[in-house]
Amino acid sequence: MFNQVTIIGFGLIGSSIARAMIEKKLTNTIVCVDKDQEVCTHVLALGIADDATTDASLGVEGSDLVILCCPVGAMEFVGSRIAGHLQKGAIVTDVGSVKGRVIEMLQPRLPSHAHLVPAHPISGAENTGPDAGFAELFINRWCIVTPLPHTELQALEKVTKLWEAMGSMVEIMESDHHDLVLGLTSHLPHLIAYSVVGTATDLEDDIKSEVIKFSAGGFRDFTRLAASDPTLWRDVFLNNKPAVLEVLQRFTEDLTALQKAIRKGDGEYLYRQFTETRDIRSAIVDAGQAEYLTPLDE
Amino acid sequence: MFNQVTIIGFGLIGSSIARAMIEKKLTNTIVCVDKDQEVCTHVLALGIADDATTDASLGVEGSDLVILCCPVGAMEFVGSRIAGHLQKGAIVTDVGSVKGRVIEMLQPRLPSHAHLVPAHPISGAENTGPDAGFAELFINRWCIVTPLPHTELQALEKVTKLWEAMGSMVEIMESDHHDLVLGLTSHLPHLIAYSVVGTATDLEDDIKSEVIKFSAGGFRDFTRLAASDPTLWRDVFLNNKPAVLEVLQRFTEDLTALQKAIRKGDGEYLYRQFTETRDIRSAIVDAGQAEYLTPLDE
């Protein structure tokens, strides 16, 4: 499918892409770019790249596809570094959780002969780093691709086919719409999880140890989200500010209404709200998106 | 261990207790009490009770153990119904998610010859009703027992041994302390999950369908909690009001601080907060309480 692919950032996602592309024979050569020399050395030892460098401009030379797997906050810097070194007609794509700001950061920097096709695989795992990656990470997962109005159809098709070849289902969407939908389905839940777990970190030590011991009641689910990569999520919130603040505002209004109902002892309101939310869960189960059907503790 | 046990409320927990007691041969006879005649008939057909009635006062006669598995809001009514019919020296226990209010509701109603030993198994599953129960539900789960100052040691020991026989680890705690710890580890997470999913139910239909489609980003975890039994949770919030409002206040303060940091673009604050929360997750993993290690989507 490709002759030479450069993957910039060999964390969980970058190293999983490398593994999947090798397994599916989607490229002749993989070049690893990572700012950390140790990661470069380790990636070569793992045999998941043919060449490795800490220098992004050097790393993209001669590649027909460049995949940016660095944190969203590093996109601007990396874009500037690689711009003058891209092969004519090279496709540049990314895996950032935010799309509008990434386009704003990359588009003005890239040469006009290169094709920018932003993408966001909705997949991840609890652990990070090149050792945590695995080739099956994207199987049966959605990958949202957000082409620009002037993106060439051929480049869009190549990126779409790449994700499908790695097992994903691809959805085409406008970047602003992506940022609003993901603001609700992903960014808000993570922010809230970080906040709930943060509340627990402020507790006195004896209560904190009990919170850990009896975490099975629901809190445990939040700690999993709140153990996600801090750099990644800092960058998401800094770069999807308007959408996150909007969904946060809606959430706060709804929570305040529940709080008032508890204070007033309004059981009818609580019962009605708690019943409506069941329909959404049923819809997710029906859509085949409910994965975790292991016992839930109350 | 017991001669005759009456279980009042044959939902997930009640029917699981019946199954576990039969499997472990912990009683000669099980009497089912459920307000729903259909449930009574079905329970007998399932073979998980020897006798069944909708009349609680009739159902407790001759039993040396009575387990209240009804919603917290029904405890007062049930307590009044059974009080005059309890066998001398009978042990009365429950499985309510709130302990202080349940004691307030039951203690003044029960005769002085009966022994009240409140308990709360930290376990549950996504589905409800007598068919959803299974004997293994309590294995390796905590059960918190909150005896009163005057509870007889012998009665406490019998309830402790019962839960241990069903596979649980038992922790003794004061009821107020239980309500605060569970307010944070269970009641707050459920309230927030109901609220987040409630926010999604208010969306326009086209966005709502996308939220369902791309729910894997974190939202899905919340929908599982928000699909819990509405009656059970309404009663929890109405009956653990002070503790829930207190932890909710702490949470709101922490969330507001994160919101402010996003608005101001304070990446350092966000990074610091998101790093501290990782320690709690590690502690839960170390404590062997992290069950869901399936891939987490971001």
XYZ file of C-alpha atoms in Angstrom:
596
model
C 0.000 0.000 0.000
C 2.886 2.349 0.865
C 6.594 2.300 0.116
C 7.943 4.112 3.169
C 5.971 5.267 6.202
C 7.255 7.569 8.944
C 5.525 7.344 12.331
C 6.266 10.296 14.611
C 5.801 9.418 18.281
C 6.120 5.751 19.254
C 3.734 5.540 22.195
C 0.775 3.188 22.453
C -0.906 4.345 19.236
C 2.240 4.867 17.131
C 3.718 1.492 18.070
C 0.366 -0.243 17.521
C 0.150 1.246 14.002
C 3.691 0.021 13.290
C 2.803 -3.480 14.502
C -0.462 -3.569 12.512
C 1.219 -2.313 9.314
C 3.955 -4.925 9.612
C 1.466 -7.706 10.297
C -0.761 -6.680 7.383
C 2.222 -5.957 5.102
C 1.007 -2.414 4.340
C 4.455 -0.860 3.777
C 7.941 -1.837 2.722
C 9.725 0.308 5.285
C 8.822 1.957 8.616
C 10.836 4.881 9.970
C 10.453 5.684 13.678
C 10.757 9.265 14.860
C 10.679 9.863 18.609
C 12.090 12.747 20.631
C 13.451 10.215 23.111
C 16.655 8.468 21.947
C 15.994 5.554 24.298
C 12.619 4.940 22.658
C 14.321 4.965 19.216
C 16.846 2.363 20.336
C 14.168 0.247 22.000
C 11.861 0.351 18.953
C 14.660 -0.988 16.729
C 15.341 -3.744 19.269
C 11.626 -4.630 19.248
C 11.860 -4.939 15.453
C 8.848 -2.669 14.844
C 10.765 -0.126 12.700
C 13.501 -0.383 10.091
C 15.149 2.905 10.970
C 14.845 5.329 13.882
C 15.841 8.928 14.551
C 15.115 11.754 16.986
C 15.230 14.221 14.076
C 11.766 14.576 12.513
C 13.013 16.461 9.427
C 15.468 13.674 8.660
C 12.905 10.987 9.436
C 10.272 12.088 6.911
C 12.613 12.238 3.905
C 11.572 9.832 1.164
C 8.322 8.761 2.884
C 5.018 8.695 0.984
C 3.079 8.647 4.274
C 3.787 10.480 7.542
C 1.646 9.670 10.606
C 1.822 12.116 13.509
C 1.245 10.196 16.749
C 2.676 12.831 19.069
C 0.561 14.715 21.659
C -1.673 17.409 20.143
C 0.445 20.094 21.813
C 3.524 19.018 19.833
C 1.833 19.127 16.406
C 2.767 22.739 15.655
C 6.445 22.180 16.379
C 6.588 18.887 14.494
C 4.700 20.381 11.540
C 7.276 23.159 11.242
C 10.167 20.705 11.486
C 8.963 18.366 8.753
C 7.440 20.926 6.328
C 10.552 21.546 4.220
C 11.547 17.881 4.089
C 8.373 16.179 2.847
C 8.607 14.271 -0.410
C 6.489 15.731 -3.245
C 2.893 14.432 -2.914
C 3.446 12.971 0.556
C 0.337 12.301 2.646
C 0.421 13.669 6.192
C -2.072 12.267 8.688
C -2.366 12.233 12.481
C -4.190 10.447 15.326
C -4.977 13.447 17.555
C -8.096 13.440 19.765
C -8.835 17.024 18.664
C -9.178 17.913 15.005
C -9.965 21.636 14.527
C -6.886 22.946 16.334
C -4.622 20.294 14.788
C -5.690 21.427 11.323
C -5.054 25.063 12.333
C -1.580 24.112 13.530
C -0.556 21.915 10.588
C -2.274 23.301 7.487
C -0.481 26.693 7.243
C 2.910 25.030 7.798
C 2.780 22.196 5.262
C 3.884 22.745 1.643
C 1.094 22.897 -0.960
C 2.310 19.694 -2.651
C 1.612 17.651 0.526
C -1.833 16.219 1.385
C -3.171 16.688 4.914
C -5.768 14.047 5.935
C -6.505 14.361 9.686
C -7.794 11.270 11.488
C -8.718 10.084 14.976
C -8.865 6.395 15.900
C -11.298 5.949 18.839
C -9.172 3.381 20.569
C -6.665 3.182 23.345
C -5.636 1.114 26.308
C -4.734 1.666 29.910
C -0.990 1.457 29.418
C 1.241 3.793 27.406
C 4.627 3.561 25.694
C 6.045 1.477 22.822
C 5.804 -1.809 24.759
C 2.059 -1.345 25.405
C 1.130 -1.339 21.694
C -0.418 -4.302 19.889
C -1.464 -4.928 16.285
C -5.104 -5.688 17.162
C -5.775 -2.362 18.901
C -7.841 -0.927 16.024
C -9.909 -3.964 15.115
C -13.666 -3.205 15.144
C -12.969 0.314 16.401
C -14.125 3.507 14.772
C -11.635 5.820 13.107
C -13.007 9.282 12.324
C -11.379 10.990 9.337
C -11.927 14.751 8.963
C -10.753 15.837 5.497
C -10.472 19.542 4.616
C -12.697 20.990 1.859
C -9.776 20.883 -0.607
C -8.371 17.472 0.398
C -7.688 15.366 -2.705
C -9.994 12.373 -2.951
C -7.113 10.028 -3.703
C -5.260 10.948 -0.512
C -8.463 10.585 1.526
C -9.033 7.142 0.021
C -5.512 5.990 0.857
C -5.889 6.980 4.529
C -9.356 5.392 4.674
C -8.018 2.146 3.190
C -5.107 2.150 5.650
C -7.450 2.236 8.662
C -9.765 -0.340 7.164
C -6.769 -2.584 6.507
C -5.858 -2.317 10.209
C -9.393 -3.471 11.104
C -11.161 -0.169 11.788
C -14.512 1.140 10.625
C -14.056 4.600 9.081
C -16.456 7.550 9.446
C -15.979 10.818 7.541
C -16.902 13.939 9.497
C -16.267 17.700 9.611
C -13.617 18.626 12.146
C -15.843 20.995 14.171
C -18.515 18.359 14.468
C -15.930 15.786 15.543
C -14.731 18.093 18.296
C -18.254 18.604 19.678
C -19.257 14.919 19.578
C -15.968 13.784 21.114
C -16.201 16.653 23.606
C -19.234 14.869 25.028
C -18.359 11.196 24.522
C -14.714 11.381 25.522
C -13.362 14.715 26.773
C -16.131 15.440 29.320
C -16.082 11.898 30.812
C -12.309 12.099 31.213
C -12.455 15.547 32.813
C -15.107 14.373 35.270
C -13.196 11.195 36.056
C -10.036 13.195 36.738
C -12.092 15.460 38.978
C -13.770 12.680 41.007
C -10.483 10.877 41.534
C -8.838 14.213 42.331
C -11.429 14.758 45.071
C -10.334 11.435 46.581
C -6.647 12.380 46.525
C -7.447 15.313 48.845
C -8.913 13.038 51.533
C -7.218 12.197 54.794
C -5.080 9.043 54.537
C -7.364 6.716 56.509
C -10.430 7.528 54.409
C -8.332 7.378 51.232
C -7.287 3.814 51.990
C -10.925 2.846 52.437
C -11.882 4.513 49.184
C -9.290 2.305 47.483
C -10.496 -0.786 49.329
C -14.165 -0.273 48.466
C -13.608 1.267 45.043
C -15.687 -1.438 43.367
C -18.861 0.576 43.905
C -18.362 2.735 40.800
C -15.315 4.817 41.719
C -13.038 2.165 40.188
C -14.475 2.843 36.721
C -13.484 6.488 37.083
C -9.942 5.674 38.185
C -9.347 3.801 34.956
C -10.184 6.880 32.893
C -8.236 9.073 35.321
C -5.104 6.956 34.808
C -4.884 8.063 31.161
C -1.825 9.871 29.818
C -1.625 13.343 31.503
C 0.192 15.009 28.582
C -2.312 13.748 26.035
C -5.269 14.959 28.086
C -3.771 18.299 29.071
C -3.349 18.957 25.338
C -6.897 17.814 24.542
C -8.415 20.263 27.016
C -6.166 23.140 26.014
C -6.960 22.561 22.324
C -10.688 21.798 22.426
C -11.562 24.579 24.847
C -14.868 25.924 23.396
C -16.497 22.503 22.900
C -15.342 21.202 26.296
C -16.541 24.332 28.122
C -19.891 24.087 26.374
C -20.606 20.445 27.256
C -19.283 21.085 30.765
C -21.793 23.897 31.164
C -24.660 21.628 30.077
C -23.476 18.904 32.449
C -23.221 21.311 35.386
C -26.798 22.480 34.829
C -28.054 18.894 34.832
C -26.040 17.957 37.921
C -27.291 21.035 39.767
C -30.878 19.999 39.005
C -30.206 16.533 40.464
C -28.529 18.107 43.506
C -31.565 20.314 44.098
C -33.881 17.299 43.811
C -31.832 15.443 46.437
C -31.884 18.462 48.761
C -35.660 18.863 48.347
C -36.262 15.110 48.595
C -37.930 15.071 45.164
C -37.999 11.315 44.546
C -40.237 11.597 41.492
C -37.748 13.791 39.627
C -34.865 11.464 40.497
C -36.789 8.376 39.411
C -37.759 9.964 36.093
C -34.188 11.037 35.319
C -32.730 7.653 36.283
C -35.219 5.888 34.039
C -34.546 7.965 30.912
C -30.814 7.255 31.045
C -31.486 3.528 30.686
C -32.649 4.032 27.098
C -29.231 5.337 26.049
C -27.534 2.286 27.517
C -29.946 0.011 25.627
C -29.158 1.871 22.402
C -25.419 1.357 22.979
C -25.954 -2.326 23.686
C -28.104 -2.602 20.537
C -25.422 -0.811 18.500
C -22.907 -3.466 19.581
C -20.792 -0.813 21.305
C -21.253 -2.107 24.861
C -18.098 -3.988 25.545
C -17.805 -4.200 29.291
C -20.556 -6.518 30.388
C -18.542 -7.871 33.302
C -20.397 -7.569 36.616
C -20.897 -4.007 37.730
C -20.665 -3.344 41.424
C -23.073 -1.051 43.121
C -25.926 -22.814 59.556
C -29.606 -21.787 59.653
C -32.832 -23.726 59.861
C -35.167 -21.392 57.974
C -34.222 -18.186 56.161
C -36.659 -15.597 54.803
C -35.417 -13.374 51.981
C -37.580 -10.313 51.403
C -37.220 -8.942 47.857
C -36.144 -11.411 45.165
C -34.247 -9.134 42.807
C -30.628 -9.551 41.743
C -29.209 -9.579 45.276
C -31.995 -11.528 46.971
C -32.053 -14.240 44.329
C -28.256 -14.471 44.336
C -28.242 -14.964 48.105
C -30.853 -17.741 47.713
C -28.752 -19.441 45.041
C -25.524 -19.132 47.066
C -27.173 -20.447 50.262
C -28.603 -23.445 48.393
C -25.279 -24.188 46.704
C -23.349 -23.937 49.971
C -26.087 -25.743 51.968
C -26.339 -22.923 54.520
C -30.021 -23.440 55.381
C -32.655 -26.164 55.405
C -35.460 -23.989 54.063
C -35.719 -20.693 52.123
C -38.901 -18.619 52.180
C -39.331 -16.012 49.440
C -41.238 -12.822 50.157
C -41.857 -10.476 47.247
C -44.576 -7.873 46.783
C -45.036 -9.132 43.230
C -47.076 -12.364 43.001
C -45.532 -13.131 39.583
C -42.060 -13.028 41.106
C -43.189 -15.408 43.867
C -44.530 -17.904 41.331
C -41.427 -17.576 39.156
C -39.054 -18.060 42.096
C -40.748 -21.325 43.017
C -40.510 -22.466 39.376
C -36.798 -21.602 39.398
C -36.432 -23.802 42.473
C -34.575 -21.149 44.468
C -37.113 -21.067 47.351
C -39.166 -23.698 49.163
C -42.099 -21.430 49.832
C -43.189 -18.014 48.602
C -45.659 -15.346 49.692
C -46.457 -11.688 49.082
C -47.226 -11.292 52.793
C -44.062 -10.374 54.709
C -45.578 -10.977 58.169
C -46.559 -14.490 57.150
C -43.214 -15.111 55.437
C -41.001 -14.421 58.470
C -42.818 -16.755 60.854
C -40.567 -19.516 62.135
C -37.395 -18.152 60.494
C -34.167 -17.776 62.454
C -32.771 -15.352 59.830
C -34.561 -12.633 57.847
C -32.671 -10.853 55.058
C -34.186 -7.614 53.756
C -33.261 -7.232 50.085
C -35.922 -4.663 49.215
C -35.118 -1.067 48.178
C -34.029 1.171 51.061
C -37.250 3.171 50.726
C -39.328 0.094 51.551
C -37.441 -0.831 54.749
C -39.702 1.168 57.075
C -42.867 -0.441 55.761
C -41.397 -3.939 55.735
C -39.956 -3.476 59.231
C -43.404 -2.573 60.584
C -45.025 -5.531 58.814
C -42.636 -8.171 60.168
C -42.043 -6.794 63.692
C -44.848 -8.651 65.446
C -44.207 -11.934 63.634
C -40.516 -12.517 64.208
C -39.518 -15.676 66.037
C -37.854 -15.081 69.425
C -34.128 -14.418 68.925
C -34.431 -14.048 65.140
C -31.606 -12.238 63.357
C -32.676 -9.475 60.975
C -30.141 -8.274 58.425
C -30.328 -6.291 55.166
C -28.288 -5.495 52.051
C -29.082 -1.771 51.709
C -26.539 0.621 50.152
C -27.221 3.102 52.961
C -26.830 2.123 56.610
C -27.592 5.052 58.933
C -31.146 5.662 57.685
C -31.903 1.933 57.439
C -30.998 1.526 61.118
C -33.191 4.547 61.976
C -36.067 2.965 60.082
C -35.731 -0.594 61.419
C -34.401 -0.373 64.962
C -37.392 1.363 66.649
C -39.812 -1.048 64.961
C -38.211 -4.398 65.763
C -38.996 -6.242 69.028
C -36.239 -6.249 71.642
C -35.792 -10.043 71.382
C -34.705 -9.751 67.707
C -31.122 -8.979 66.649
C -30.543 -6.312 63.986
C -27.230 -6.742 62.105
C -27.149 -4.339 59.109
C -24.919 -5.274 56.173
C -24.025 -4.068 52.683
C -22.460 -6.364 50.070
C -20.432 -4.243 47.593
C -21.502 -6.198 44.589
C -23.998 -6.041 41.805
C -24.427 -6.560 38.103
C -25.919 -4.725 35.188
C -29.153 -6.698 35.095
C -31.868 -6.824 37.728
C -34.628 -9.251 38.710
C -34.710 -12.861 39.979
C -33.360 -14.295 36.705
C -30.258 -12.081 36.811
C -28.960 -13.513 40.095
C -26.150 -16.041 40.353
C -24.517 -17.879 43.262
C -21.023 -16.514 42.554
C -21.996 -12.832 42.777
C -20.393 -12.312 46.200
C -17.150 -14.223 45.711
C -14.088 -12.071 46.482
C -16.317 -9.045 47.086
C -16.391 -6.945 50.205
C -19.383 -7.031 52.499
C -19.499 -4.216 55.052
C -21.296 -5.053 58.291
C -22.320 -2.151 60.542
C -23.416 -3.517 63.933
C -25.078 -1.251 66.498
C -23.347 -0.581 69.847
C -25.628 -3.106 71.581
C -25.615 -5.797 68.859
C -24.982 -9.234 70.390
C -21.633 -10.681 69.386
C -23.187 -14.030 68.553
C -25.632 -12.522 66.041
C -22.820 -10.455 64.473
C -20.719 -13.585 64.115
C -23.508 -15.509 62.422
C -24.026 -12.775 59.806
C -20.261 -12.479 59.275
C -19.938 -16.239 58.784
C -22.869 -16.241 56.343
C -21.163 -13.700 54.064
C -17.837 -15.460 54.338
C -19.526 -18.740 53.437
C -20.893 -17.081 50.282
C -17.345 -16.041 49.337
C -17.194 -12.455 50.604
C -14.569 -10.645 52.645
C -16.227 -8.952 55.619
C -15.330 -5.533 57.050
C -16.878 -4.185 60.265
C -17.566 -0.438 60.223
C -19.693 2.222 61.934
C -22.786 3.084 59.921
C -22.000 6.819 59.587
C -18.534 6.058 58.341
C -19.932 3.541 55.852
C -22.301 6.164 54.483
C -19.509 8.702 53.944
C -17.059 6.256 52.313
C -19.738 4.782 50.051
C -21.009 8.289 49.346
C -17.721 8.893 47.596
C -16.934 5.473 46.114
C -20.425 4.600 44.926
C -23.167 7.210 45.352
C -21.274 10.167 43.841
C -20.036 8.167 40.797
C -23.579 6.971 40.106
C -25.048 10.449 40.460
C -22.459 11.869 38.076
C -22.958 9.037 35.600
C -26.723 9.610 35.645
C -26.058 13.298 35.073
C -23.616 12.865 32.147
C -25.901 10.396 30.411
C -28.854 12.664 31.178
C -27.047 15.501 29.397
C -26.843 13.274 26.323
C -30.559 12.463 26.404
C -31.305 16.168 25.952
C -29.342 16.363 22.686
C -30.888 16.654 19.255
C -31.502 13.243 17.667
C -28.708 13.387 15.065
C -26.032 14.216 17.643
C -27.492 11.667 20.049
C -27.063 8.874 17.509
C -23.414 9.852 17.078
C -22.879 9.914 20.829
C -24.112 6.325 20.888
C -21.951 5.364 17.915
C -18.752 6.833 19.339
C -19.499 6.084 22.977
C -16.316 4.036 23.323
C -14.342 7.164 24.235
C -15.338 7.047 27.911
C -19.057 7.836 27.798
C -19.852 4.127 27.537
C -18.436 3.509 31.028
C -20.882 6.072 32.407
C -23.872 4.533 30.635
C -23.256 1.263 32.420
C -23.539 2.939 35.830
C -26.491 5.013 34.593
C -28.381 1.846 33.643
C -28.598 0.799 37.301
C -31.952 0.259 38.989
C -33.764 3.644 39.252
C -35.748 2.736 42.392
C -32.664 1.536 44.236
C -30.730 4.704 43.410
C -33.570 7.125 44.051
C -33.786 5.606 47.537
C -30.018 5.798 48.064
C -29.944 9.527 47.311
C -33.040 10.306 49.361
C -31.654 8.360 52.331
C -27.993 9.370 52.306
C -28.613 13.047 51.699
C -26.037 14.724 54.006
C -23.079 12.531 52.902
C -23.991 12.752 49.207
C -24.412 16.534 49.328
C -21.075 16.864 51.102
C -19.028 14.817 48.618
C -20.907 16.490 45.772
C -19.841 19.887 47.110
C -16.196 18.785 47.246
C -16.420 17.379 43.713
C -17.993 20.572 42.353
C -15.185 22.666 43.824
C -12.556 20.447 42.192
C -14.352 20.423 38.840
C -14.696 24.220 38.917
C -10.943 24.525 39.478
C -10.290 22.328 36.424
C -12.804 24.346 34.394
C -11.043 27.565 35.333
C -7.667 26.082 34.354
C -9.055 25.116 30.927
C -10.523 28.591 30.432
C -7.233 30.253 31.426
C -5.157 27.761 29.436
C -3.254 26.715 32.567
C -1.552 23.559 31.244
C 0.698 23.192 34.277
C -2.243 22.905 36.669
C -3.998 20.369 34.433
C -0.860 18.267 34.060
C -0.246 18.246 37.810
C -3.829 17.203 38.606
C -3.862 14.497 35.925
C -0.617 13.053 37.269
C -1.726 12.822 40.904
C -4.819 10.809 40.004
C -2.640 8.055 38.537
C -1.377 7.132 42.014
C -4.886 6.200 43.170
C -5.333 3.900 40.185
C -1.996 2.222 40.959
C -3.087 1.704 44.564
C -6.325 0.060 43.377
C -4.406 -2.189 40.997
C -1.982 -3.082 43.813
C -4.903 -3.826 46.142
C -6.211 -6.342 43.615
C -9.414 -4.339 43.195
C -8.890 -3.361 39.536
C -11.029 -5.736 37.618
C -11.626 -4.138 34.267
C -8.300 -4.295 32.503
C -9.894 -4.661 29.086
C -8.709 -2.037 26.606
C -9.872 1.435 27.457
C -10.773 3.685 24.574
C -9.722 7.271 24.518
